[in-house]
Coordinates of C-alpha atoms and ligand atoms in Angstrom, one line a residue:
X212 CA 123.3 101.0 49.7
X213 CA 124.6 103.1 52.7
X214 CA 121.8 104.6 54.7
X215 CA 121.7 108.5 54.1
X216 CA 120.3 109.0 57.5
X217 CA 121.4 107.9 60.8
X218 CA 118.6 106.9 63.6
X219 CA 119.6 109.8 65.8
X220 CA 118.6 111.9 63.3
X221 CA 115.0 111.4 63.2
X222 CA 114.7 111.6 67.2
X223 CA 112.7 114.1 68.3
X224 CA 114.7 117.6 68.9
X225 CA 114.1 117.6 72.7
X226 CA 114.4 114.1 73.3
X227 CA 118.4 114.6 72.3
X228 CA 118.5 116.9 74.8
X229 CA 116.6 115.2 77.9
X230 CA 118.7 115.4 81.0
X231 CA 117.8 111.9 81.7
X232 CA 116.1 110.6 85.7
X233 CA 118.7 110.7 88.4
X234 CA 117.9 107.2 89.8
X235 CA 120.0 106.1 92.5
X236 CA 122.5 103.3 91.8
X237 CA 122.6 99.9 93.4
X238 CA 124.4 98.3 96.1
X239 CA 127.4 97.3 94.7
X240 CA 128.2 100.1 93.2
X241 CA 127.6 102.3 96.2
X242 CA 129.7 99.7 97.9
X243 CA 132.9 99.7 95.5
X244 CA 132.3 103.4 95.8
X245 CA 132.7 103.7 100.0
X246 CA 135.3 101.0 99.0
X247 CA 134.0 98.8 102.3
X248 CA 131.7 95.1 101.6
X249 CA 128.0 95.7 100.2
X250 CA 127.0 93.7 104.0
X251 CA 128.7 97.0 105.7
X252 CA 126.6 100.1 103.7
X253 CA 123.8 101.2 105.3
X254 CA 121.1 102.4 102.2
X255 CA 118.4 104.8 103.1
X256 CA 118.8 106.8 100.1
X257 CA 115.9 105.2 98.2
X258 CA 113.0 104.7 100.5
X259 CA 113.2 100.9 100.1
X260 CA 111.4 98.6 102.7
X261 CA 114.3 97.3 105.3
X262 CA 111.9 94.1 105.8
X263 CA 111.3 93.2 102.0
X264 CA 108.8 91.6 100.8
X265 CA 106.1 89.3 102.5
X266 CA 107.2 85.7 102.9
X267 CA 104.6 84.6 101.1
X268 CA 106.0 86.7 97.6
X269 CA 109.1 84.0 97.4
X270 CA 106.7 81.1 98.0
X271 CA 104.5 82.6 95.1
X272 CA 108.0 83.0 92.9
X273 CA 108.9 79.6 93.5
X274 CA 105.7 78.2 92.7
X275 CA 105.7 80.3 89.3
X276 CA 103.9 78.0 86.3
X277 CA 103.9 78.6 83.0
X278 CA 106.3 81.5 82.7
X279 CA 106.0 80.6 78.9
X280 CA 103.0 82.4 78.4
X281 CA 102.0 85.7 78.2
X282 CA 100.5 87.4 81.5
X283 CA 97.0 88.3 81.5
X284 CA 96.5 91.9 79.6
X285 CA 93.1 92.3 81.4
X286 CA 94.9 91.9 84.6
X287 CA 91.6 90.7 85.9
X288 CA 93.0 89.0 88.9
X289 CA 95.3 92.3 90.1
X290 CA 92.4 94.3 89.4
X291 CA 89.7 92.5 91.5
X292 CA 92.5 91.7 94.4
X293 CA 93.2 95.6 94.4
X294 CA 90.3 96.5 94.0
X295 CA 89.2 94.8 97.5
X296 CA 92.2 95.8 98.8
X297 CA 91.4 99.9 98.1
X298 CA 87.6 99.3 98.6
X299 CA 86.6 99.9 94.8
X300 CA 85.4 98.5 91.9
X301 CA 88.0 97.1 89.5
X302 CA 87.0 99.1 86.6
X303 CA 88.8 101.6 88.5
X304 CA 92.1 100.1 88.9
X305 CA 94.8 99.9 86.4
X306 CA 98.2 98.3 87.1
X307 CA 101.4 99.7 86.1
X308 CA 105.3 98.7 86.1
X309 CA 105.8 100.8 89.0
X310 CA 103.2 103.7 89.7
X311 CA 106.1 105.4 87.6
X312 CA 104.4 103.5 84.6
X313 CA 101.1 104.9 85.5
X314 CA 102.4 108.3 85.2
X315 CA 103.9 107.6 82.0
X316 CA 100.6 106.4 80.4
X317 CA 98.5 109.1 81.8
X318 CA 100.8 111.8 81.0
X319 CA 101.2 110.3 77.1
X320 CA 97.2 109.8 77.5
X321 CA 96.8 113.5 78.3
X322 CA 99.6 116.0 76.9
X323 CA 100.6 116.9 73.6
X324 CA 103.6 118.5 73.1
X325 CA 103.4 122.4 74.4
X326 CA 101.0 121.7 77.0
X327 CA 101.2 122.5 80.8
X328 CA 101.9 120.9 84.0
X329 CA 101.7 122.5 86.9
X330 CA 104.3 120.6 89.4
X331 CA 104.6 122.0 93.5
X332 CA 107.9 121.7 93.9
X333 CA 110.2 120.8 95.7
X334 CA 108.5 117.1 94.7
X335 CA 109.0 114.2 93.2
X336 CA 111.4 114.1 89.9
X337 CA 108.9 111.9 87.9
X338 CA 106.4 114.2 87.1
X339 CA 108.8 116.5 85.9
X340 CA 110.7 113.7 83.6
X341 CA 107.9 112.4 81.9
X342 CA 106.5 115.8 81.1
X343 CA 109.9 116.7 79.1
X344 CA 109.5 113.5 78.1
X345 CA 106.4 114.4 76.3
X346 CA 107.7 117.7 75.1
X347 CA 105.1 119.0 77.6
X348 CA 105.7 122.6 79.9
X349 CA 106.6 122.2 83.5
X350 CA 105.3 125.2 85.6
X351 CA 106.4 125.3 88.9
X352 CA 104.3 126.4 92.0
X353 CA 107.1 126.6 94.7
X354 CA 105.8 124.7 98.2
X355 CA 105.4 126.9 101.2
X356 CA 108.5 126.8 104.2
X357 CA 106.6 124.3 105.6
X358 CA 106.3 122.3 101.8
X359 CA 102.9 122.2 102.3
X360 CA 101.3 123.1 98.8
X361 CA 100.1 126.7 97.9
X362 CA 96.8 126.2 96.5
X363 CA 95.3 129.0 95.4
X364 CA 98.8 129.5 93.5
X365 CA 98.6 126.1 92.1
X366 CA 95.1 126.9 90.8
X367 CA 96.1 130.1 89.5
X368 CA 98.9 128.9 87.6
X369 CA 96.6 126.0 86.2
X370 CA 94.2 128.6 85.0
X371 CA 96.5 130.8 83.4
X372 CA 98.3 128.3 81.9
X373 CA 95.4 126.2 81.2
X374 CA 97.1 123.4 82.3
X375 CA 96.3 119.8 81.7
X376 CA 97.3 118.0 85.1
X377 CA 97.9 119.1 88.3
X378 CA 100.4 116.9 90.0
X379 CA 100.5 116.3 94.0
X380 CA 102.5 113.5 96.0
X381 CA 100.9 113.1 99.3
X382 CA 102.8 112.7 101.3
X383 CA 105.7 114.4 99.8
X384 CA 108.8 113.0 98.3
X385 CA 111.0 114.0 99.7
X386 CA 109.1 116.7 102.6
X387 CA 107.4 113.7 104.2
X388 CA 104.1 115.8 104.2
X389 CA 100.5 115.1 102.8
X390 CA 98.1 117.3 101.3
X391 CA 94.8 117.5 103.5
X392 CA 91.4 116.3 101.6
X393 CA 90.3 119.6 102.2
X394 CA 92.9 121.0 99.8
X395 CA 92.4 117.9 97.0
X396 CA 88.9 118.9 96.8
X397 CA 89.8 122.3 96.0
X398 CA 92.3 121.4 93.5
X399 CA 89.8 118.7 92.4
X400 CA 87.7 122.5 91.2
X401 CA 90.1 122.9 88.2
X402 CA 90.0 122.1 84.5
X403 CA 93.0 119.6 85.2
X404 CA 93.2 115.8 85.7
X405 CA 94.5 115.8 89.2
X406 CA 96.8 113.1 90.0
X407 CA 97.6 112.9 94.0
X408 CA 100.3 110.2 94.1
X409 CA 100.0 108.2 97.5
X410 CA 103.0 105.6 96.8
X411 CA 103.8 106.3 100.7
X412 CA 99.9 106.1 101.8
X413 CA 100.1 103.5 103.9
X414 CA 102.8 104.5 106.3
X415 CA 100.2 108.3 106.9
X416 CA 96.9 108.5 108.0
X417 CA 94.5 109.4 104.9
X418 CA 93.8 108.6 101.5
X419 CA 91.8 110.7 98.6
X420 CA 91.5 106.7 97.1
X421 CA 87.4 106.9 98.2
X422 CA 86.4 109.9 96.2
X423 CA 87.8 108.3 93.0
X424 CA 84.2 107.3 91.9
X425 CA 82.6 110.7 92.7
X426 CA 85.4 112.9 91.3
X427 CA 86.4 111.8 87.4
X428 CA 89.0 114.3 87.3
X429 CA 90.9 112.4 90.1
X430 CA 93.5 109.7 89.5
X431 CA 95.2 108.0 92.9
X432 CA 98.7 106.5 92.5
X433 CA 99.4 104.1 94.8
X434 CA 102.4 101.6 94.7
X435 CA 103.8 98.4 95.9
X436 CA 107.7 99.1 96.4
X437 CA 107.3 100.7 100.0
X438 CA 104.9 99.4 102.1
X439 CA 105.2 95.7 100.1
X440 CA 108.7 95.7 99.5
X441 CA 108.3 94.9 96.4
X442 CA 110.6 98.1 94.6
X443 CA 112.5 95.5 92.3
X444 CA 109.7 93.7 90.8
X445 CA 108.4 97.0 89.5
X446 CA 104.1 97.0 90.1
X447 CA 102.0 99.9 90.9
X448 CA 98.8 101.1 90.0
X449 CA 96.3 103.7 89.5
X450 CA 92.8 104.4 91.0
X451 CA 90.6 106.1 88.8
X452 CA 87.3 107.2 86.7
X453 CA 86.3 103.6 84.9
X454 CA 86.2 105.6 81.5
X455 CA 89.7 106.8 81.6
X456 CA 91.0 103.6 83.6
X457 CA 89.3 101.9 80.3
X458 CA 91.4 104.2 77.6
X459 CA 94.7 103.8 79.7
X460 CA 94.0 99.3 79.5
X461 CA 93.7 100.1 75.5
X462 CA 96.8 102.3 75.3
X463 CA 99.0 100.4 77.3
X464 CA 101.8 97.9 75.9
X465 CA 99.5 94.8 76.4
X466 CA 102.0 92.8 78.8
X467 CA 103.5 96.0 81.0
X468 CA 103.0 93.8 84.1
X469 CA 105.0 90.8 84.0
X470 CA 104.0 86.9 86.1
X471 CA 106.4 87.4 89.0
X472 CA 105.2 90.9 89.3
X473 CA 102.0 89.9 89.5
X474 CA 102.2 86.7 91.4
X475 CA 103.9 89.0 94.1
X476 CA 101.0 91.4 94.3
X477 CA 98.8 88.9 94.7
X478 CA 101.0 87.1 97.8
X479 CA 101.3 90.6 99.3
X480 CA 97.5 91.5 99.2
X481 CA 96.9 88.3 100.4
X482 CA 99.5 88.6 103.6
X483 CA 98.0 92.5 104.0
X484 CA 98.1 92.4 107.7
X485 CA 101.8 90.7 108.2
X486 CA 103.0 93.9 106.1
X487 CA 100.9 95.9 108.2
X488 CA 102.9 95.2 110.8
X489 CA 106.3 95.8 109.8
X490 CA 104.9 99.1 108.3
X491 CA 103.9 99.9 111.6
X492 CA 107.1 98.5 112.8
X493 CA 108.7 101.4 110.3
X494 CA 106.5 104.2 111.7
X495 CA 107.7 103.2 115.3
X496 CA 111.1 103.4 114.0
X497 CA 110.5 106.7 112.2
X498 CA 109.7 108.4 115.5
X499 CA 112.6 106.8 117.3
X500 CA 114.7 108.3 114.3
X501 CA 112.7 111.6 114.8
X502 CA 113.8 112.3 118.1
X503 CA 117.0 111.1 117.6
X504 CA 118.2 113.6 114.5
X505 CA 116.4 116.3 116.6
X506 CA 118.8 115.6 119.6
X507 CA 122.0 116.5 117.8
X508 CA 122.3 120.1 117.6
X509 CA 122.1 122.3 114.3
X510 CA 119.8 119.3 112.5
X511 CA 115.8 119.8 112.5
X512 CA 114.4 116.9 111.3
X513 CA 110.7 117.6 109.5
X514 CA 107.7 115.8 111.1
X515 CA 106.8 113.0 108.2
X516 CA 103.9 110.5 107.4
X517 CA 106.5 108.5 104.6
X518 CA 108.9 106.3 105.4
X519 CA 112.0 108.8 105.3
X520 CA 112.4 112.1 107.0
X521 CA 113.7 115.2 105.4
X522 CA 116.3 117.0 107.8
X523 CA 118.1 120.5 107.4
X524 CA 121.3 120.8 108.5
X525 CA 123.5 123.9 109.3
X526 CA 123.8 126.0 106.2
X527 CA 126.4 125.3 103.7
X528 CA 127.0 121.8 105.2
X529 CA 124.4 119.6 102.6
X530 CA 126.5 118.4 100.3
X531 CA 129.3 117.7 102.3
X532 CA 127.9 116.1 105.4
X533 CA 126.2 114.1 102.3
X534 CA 129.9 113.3 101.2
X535 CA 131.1 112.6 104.5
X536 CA 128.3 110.0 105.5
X537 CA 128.9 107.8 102.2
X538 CA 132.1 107.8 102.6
X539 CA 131.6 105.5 106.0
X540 CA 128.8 103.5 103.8
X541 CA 125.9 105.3 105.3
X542 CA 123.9 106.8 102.0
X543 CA 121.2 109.1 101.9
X544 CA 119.2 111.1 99.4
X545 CA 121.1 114.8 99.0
X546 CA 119.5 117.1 96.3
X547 CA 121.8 119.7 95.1
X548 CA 119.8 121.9 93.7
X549 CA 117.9 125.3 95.1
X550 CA 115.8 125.2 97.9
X551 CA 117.2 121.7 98.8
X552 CA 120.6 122.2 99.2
X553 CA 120.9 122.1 103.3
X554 CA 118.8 119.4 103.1
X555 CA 119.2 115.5 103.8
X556 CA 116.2 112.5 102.7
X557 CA 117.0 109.9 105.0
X558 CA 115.2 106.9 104.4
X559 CA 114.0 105.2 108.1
X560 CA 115.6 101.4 108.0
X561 CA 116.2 98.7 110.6
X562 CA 116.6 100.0 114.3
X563 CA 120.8 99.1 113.4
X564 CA 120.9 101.3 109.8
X565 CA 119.3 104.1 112.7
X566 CA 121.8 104.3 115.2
X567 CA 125.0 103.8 112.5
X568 CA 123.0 106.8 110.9
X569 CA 123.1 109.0 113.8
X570 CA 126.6 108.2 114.6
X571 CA 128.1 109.2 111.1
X572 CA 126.1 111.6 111.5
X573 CA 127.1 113.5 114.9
X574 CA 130.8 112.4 113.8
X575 CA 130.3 113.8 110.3
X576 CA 128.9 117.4 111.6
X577 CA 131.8 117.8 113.9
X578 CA 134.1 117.7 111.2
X579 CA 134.7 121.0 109.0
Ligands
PLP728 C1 106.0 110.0 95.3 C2 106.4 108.8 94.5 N1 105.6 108.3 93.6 C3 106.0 107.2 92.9 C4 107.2 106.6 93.1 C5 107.5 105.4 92.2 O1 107.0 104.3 92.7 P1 107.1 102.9 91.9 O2 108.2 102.2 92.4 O3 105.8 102.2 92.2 O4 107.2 103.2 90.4 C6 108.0 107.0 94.1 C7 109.3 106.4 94.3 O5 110.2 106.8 94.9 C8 107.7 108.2 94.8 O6 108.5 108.7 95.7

């Protein structure tokens, strides 16, 4: 008997319509794009680590058992390595496919459909995503000039929208800024769960990660793709109240961290200090960077504590310096839309991507 109803049919009305996360493509394809070798393109359009991983992570691949079985859905072993990595207790901790996952359970834990989120934007696409996602509201509280976050209008908002989660990346994606402790605690006096999303911690200064067993209406995202190097295994995790962090291990797909995601944590945690040093390595390099973008004229490069820095270029000339620059393999972040648009994320790479980056770059602004 023919089916009287096709699958598409019964998805939900404003999952038909989701725009769908503008990830940034691979390699090869950026590659066959510029139409020069994948060895020649210089990516720092993804904030990826130029160093990879720890060379301890391929050792820990290689040496990979019983791939045949199931990973541990306690994570018990993540969970106490993080925790001693974080200084917490591992009740705390819950690991994630990315801190991307994280987001996704705590936003499915949290919103029905109809219910607020109040994002301060220009940020990170995610939160925004997985709140259409779950048919939540987005409601946007616009970052100062300097994108440093308007508090009291992010509080307002969240009262008057009685909002469910507040949602802060510190430092910013893409502004390169971080949200003082001063202004979490304040935000920390809402109704709202209040995620501040540190994936880029370790290349600042500070961290909210210590108040997480004070404050229960704090979650800390923290992930392993930047600082580790580890973007393509997918692990991340969250730092929060031991109650909630016990709901999200329950709610989870049992399995959402895999054995060579895992294994790789593990080798990075153990070989903390050798990744120290090439994140330190990075920051050098980011300051080199710095004051090179600020020495070519008509581009102001924003100070940063990430491992990218946001630059504005003359006005009018975003999208197609953008252009210009992949087309001799060199690819950053562009964002086309609103108060982005003169804007450039430039991921900091090897001291080489860094001066290919400026000279495309000097080359691409003198051409109109
Ligand atoms: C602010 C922020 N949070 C989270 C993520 C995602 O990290 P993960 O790779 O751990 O999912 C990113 C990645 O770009 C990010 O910029």
């Amino acid at each position: 008997m023919a089916a009287r109803r096709r699958a598409i049919d019964l998805v939900l009305p404003h999952l038909r319509v989701l725009d769908g996360y503008e990830a940034v493509d691979p390699p090869e394809v950026l590659a066959e794009r510029a139409g020069i070798p994948v060895s020649e393109i210089v990516k720092l359009d993804a904030n990826e680590n130029p160093y990879g991983p720890s060379r301890r992570v391929a050792e820990a691949l290689a040496s990979l058992g019983d791939v045949h079985l199931y990973p541990d859905p306690a994570q018990a072993a993540m969970r106490a390595a993080i925790g001693r990595y974080v200084g917490l207790a591992p009740e705390h901790v819950v690991v994630g496919n990315g801190s991307d996952e994280i987001i996704d359970l705590l936003f499915r834990a949290v919103l029905a459909p109809g219910d607020a989120v109040v994002n301060s934007v220009p940020t990170f696409g995610m939160y925004e995503f997985t709140a259409q996602v779950c048919g939540a509201r987005i409601v946007e509280v616009a970052r100062d000039r300097a994108f440093a976050v308007d508090i009291d209008g992010v509080l307002a908002a969240a009262s008057e929208q009685h909002a469910k989660i507040i949602a802060i990346a510190s430092p910013n994606n893409p502004s390169g800024n971080p949200t003082s402790l001063a202004d979490v605690e304040r935000l920390l006096g809402s109704d709202c769960l209040v995620i501040v999303d540190e994936a880029y911690a370790e290349f600042g200064g500070s961290s909210a990660a210590a108040l997480v067993p004070e404050r229960p209406s704090l979650v800390v995202l923290r992930s392993m793709s930047k600082w580790a190097g580890l973007a393509g295994l997918r692990v991340g995790y969250g730092l929060m109240d031991a109650e909630l962090a016990e709901v999200l291990m329950r709610a989870k797909p049992p399995y959402n961290v895999n054995q060579a995601a895992e294994a790789a944590l593990l080798a990075s945690l153990a070989d903390a200090d050798a990744l120290q040093k090439r994140v330190r390595q990075i920051v050098a390099e980011r300051a080199r960077m710095h004051g090179l973008l600020d020495a070519i004229p008509g581009v102001t490069p924003l100070p940063s504590e990430a491992n990218f820095i946001l630059c504005r270029l003359p006005e009018g000339r975003g999208k197609d310096v953008h252009e210009r620059l992949a087309g001799r393999g060199v690819f950053v972040r562009y964002y086309a839309r609103g108060v982005l648009a003169d804007y450039l994320r430039i991921s900091v790479g090897m001291p080489a991507d860094t001066d290919r980056l400026i000279a495309a770059l000097a080359e691409a602004l003198s051409e109109h």
